Short mmCIF file of N, CA and C in Angstrom, two decimals:
data_model
loop_
_atom_site.label_atom_id
_atom_site.label_comp_id
_atom_site.label_asym_id
_atom_site.label_seq_id
_atom_site.Cartn_x
_atom_site.Cartn_y
_atom_site.Cartn_z
N MET A 1 32.92 3.27 23.86
CA MET A 1 31.49 4.01 23.90
C MET A 1 31.23 4.84 23.29
N GLY A 2 30.48 5.50 22.59
CA GLY A 2 30.44 6.64 21.75
C GLY A 2 29.17 7.45 21.75
N LYS A 3 28.86 8.66 21.29
CA LYS A 3 28.12 9.17 21.49
C LYS A 3 27.64 9.93 20.17
N ILE A 4 26.68 9.98 19.24
CA ILE A 4 26.20 10.73 18.06
C ILE A 4 26.25 12.34 18.48
N THR A 5 27.15 13.01 17.76
CA THR A 5 27.23 14.28 17.55
C THR A 5 26.71 15.04 16.37
N GLN A 6 26.25 14.43 15.57
CA GLN A 6 25.64 15.22 14.08
C GLN A 6 25.22 14.17 13.24
N ILE A 7 24.22 14.31 12.56
CA ILE A 7 23.73 13.47 11.37
C ILE A 7 23.49 14.24 10.05
N ILE A 8 24.04 14.17 8.94
CA ILE A 8 23.98 15.16 8.11
C ILE A 8 23.79 13.97 6.73
N GLY A 9 22.50 13.84 6.21
CA GLY A 9 22.12 12.65 5.31
C GLY A 9 22.65 11.72 5.75
N ALA A 10 23.42 10.74 4.80
CA ALA A 10 24.03 9.37 5.36
C ALA A 10 25.27 9.39 6.15
N VAL A 11 25.77 10.54 6.53
CA VAL A 11 26.75 10.86 7.74
C VAL A 11 26.62 10.92 9.22
N ILE A 12 27.12 9.92 9.46
CA ILE A 12 27.04 10.27 10.98
C ILE A 12 28.18 10.32 11.81
N ASP A 13 28.22 11.51 12.46
CA ASP A 13 29.47 11.95 13.25
C ASP A 13 29.29 11.31 14.78
N ILE A 14 30.61 10.22 15.43
CA ILE A 14 30.24 10.09 16.18
C ILE A 14 31.44 10.38 17.17
N LYS A 15 31.28 10.87 18.73
CA LYS A 15 32.46 11.33 19.31
C LYS A 15 32.94 9.76 20.50
N PHE A 16 34.14 9.44 20.36
CA PHE A 16 34.25 8.14 21.29
C PHE A 16 35.47 8.70 22.40
N THR A 17 35.31 7.76 23.37
CA THR A 17 36.15 7.98 24.71
C THR A 17 37.62 8.15 24.16
N GLU A 18 38.46 8.50 25.09
CA GLU A 18 39.55 8.22 24.59
C GLU A 18 40.18 6.40 24.91
N GLY A 19 41.01 6.37 23.49
CA GLY A 19 41.23 4.65 23.95
C GLY A 19 40.20 3.76 23.00
N ASN A 20 38.89 4.28 22.71
CA ASN A 20 37.79 3.74 22.32
C ASN A 20 37.66 3.45 20.41
N LEU A 21 38.63 4.30 19.97
CA LEU A 21 38.29 4.59 18.75
C LEU A 21 38.44 3.56 17.96
N PRO A 22 37.29 3.03 17.05
CA PRO A 22 37.15 1.95 16.41
C PRO A 22 38.11 2.19 14.83
N GLU A 23 38.36 1.09 14.68
CA GLU A 23 39.07 0.80 13.40
C GLU A 23 38.42 1.37 11.98
N ILE A 24 38.86 1.78 11.04
CA ILE A 24 38.31 2.14 9.90
C ILE A 24 37.80 0.80 9.28
N ASN A 25 36.64 0.66 8.64
CA ASN A 25 35.76 -0.28 7.97
C ASN A 25 35.36 -1.46 8.98
N SER A 26 35.32 -0.83 9.93
CA SER A 26 34.64 -1.65 11.47
C SER A 26 33.14 -1.34 11.36
N ALA A 27 32.33 -2.10 11.83
CA ALA A 27 30.94 -1.98 12.11
C ALA A 27 30.84 -1.48 13.22
N ILE A 28 29.67 -0.32 13.39
CA ILE A 28 29.39 -0.16 14.84
C ILE A 28 27.68 -0.48 14.83
N ASN A 29 26.99 -0.88 15.91
CA ASN A 29 25.87 -1.26 16.07
C ASN A 29 25.37 0.07 16.80
N ILE A 30 24.46 0.54 16.35
CA ILE A 30 23.36 1.95 16.79
C ILE A 30 21.97 1.26 17.65
N LYS A 31 21.51 1.21 18.64
CA LYS A 31 20.41 1.00 19.31
C LYS A 31 19.41 2.43 18.77
N THR A 32 18.47 2.17 18.28
CA THR A 32 17.38 3.19 18.01
C THR A 32 16.38 3.24 19.21
N ASN A 33 15.65 4.62 18.81
CA ASN A 33 14.76 4.67 20.31
C ASN A 33 13.44 3.77 20.47
N ASP A 34 13.03 3.29 19.24
CA ASP A 34 12.22 2.14 19.16
C ASP A 34 12.53 0.74 19.47
N GLY A 35 13.68 0.26 19.70
CA GLY A 35 14.06 -1.04 20.04
C GLY A 35 14.78 -1.48 18.93
N GLY A 36 14.93 -1.03 17.57
CA GLY A 36 15.46 -1.42 16.65
C GLY A 36 17.17 -1.43 16.69
N ARG A 37 17.87 -1.86 15.40
CA ARG A 37 19.25 -1.78 15.69
C ARG A 37 19.79 -1.29 14.04
N LEU A 38 20.60 -0.05 14.30
CA LEU A 38 21.20 0.43 12.86
C LEU A 38 22.88 0.09 13.03
N VAL A 39 23.33 -0.66 11.93
CA VAL A 39 24.57 -1.08 11.53
C VAL A 39 25.23 -0.07 10.41
N VAL A 40 26.28 0.77 11.24
CA VAL A 40 27.14 1.50 10.23
C VAL A 40 28.14 1.10 10.18
N GLU A 41 29.16 1.69 9.25
CA GLU A 41 30.27 1.72 9.13
C GLU A 41 31.64 2.30 9.14
N VAL A 42 32.49 2.59 9.87
CA VAL A 42 33.31 3.78 9.93
C VAL A 42 34.36 3.90 8.65
N ALA A 43 34.25 4.62 8.03
CA ALA A 43 34.74 5.32 6.91
C ALA A 43 36.30 6.07 7.23
N GLN A 44 36.36 6.99 8.26
CA GLN A 44 37.15 8.10 8.00
C GLN A 44 37.11 8.64 9.78
N HIS A 45 38.20 8.48 9.72
CA HIS A 45 38.82 9.28 11.46
C HIS A 45 38.96 10.79 11.26
N LEU A 46 38.32 11.76 12.02
CA LEU A 46 38.55 13.06 11.98
C LEU A 46 38.95 13.49 13.20
N GLY A 47 40.00 14.65 13.36
CA GLY A 47 40.59 14.90 14.49
C GLY A 47 39.71 15.87 15.47
N ASP A 48 40.12 16.29 16.41
CA ASP A 48 39.47 17.43 17.51
C ASP A 48 39.23 18.30 16.44
#
């Protein structure tokens, strides 16, 4: 499970709990407030 921490343009920063870091190029499904769904791709891992 992750939490969106920042959105700048097309870049979404998400902080994940320890042990739940998704692999690069994997898809992440984000539920929107209006009941929709946004699918994004993991492009990079950043350190703390």
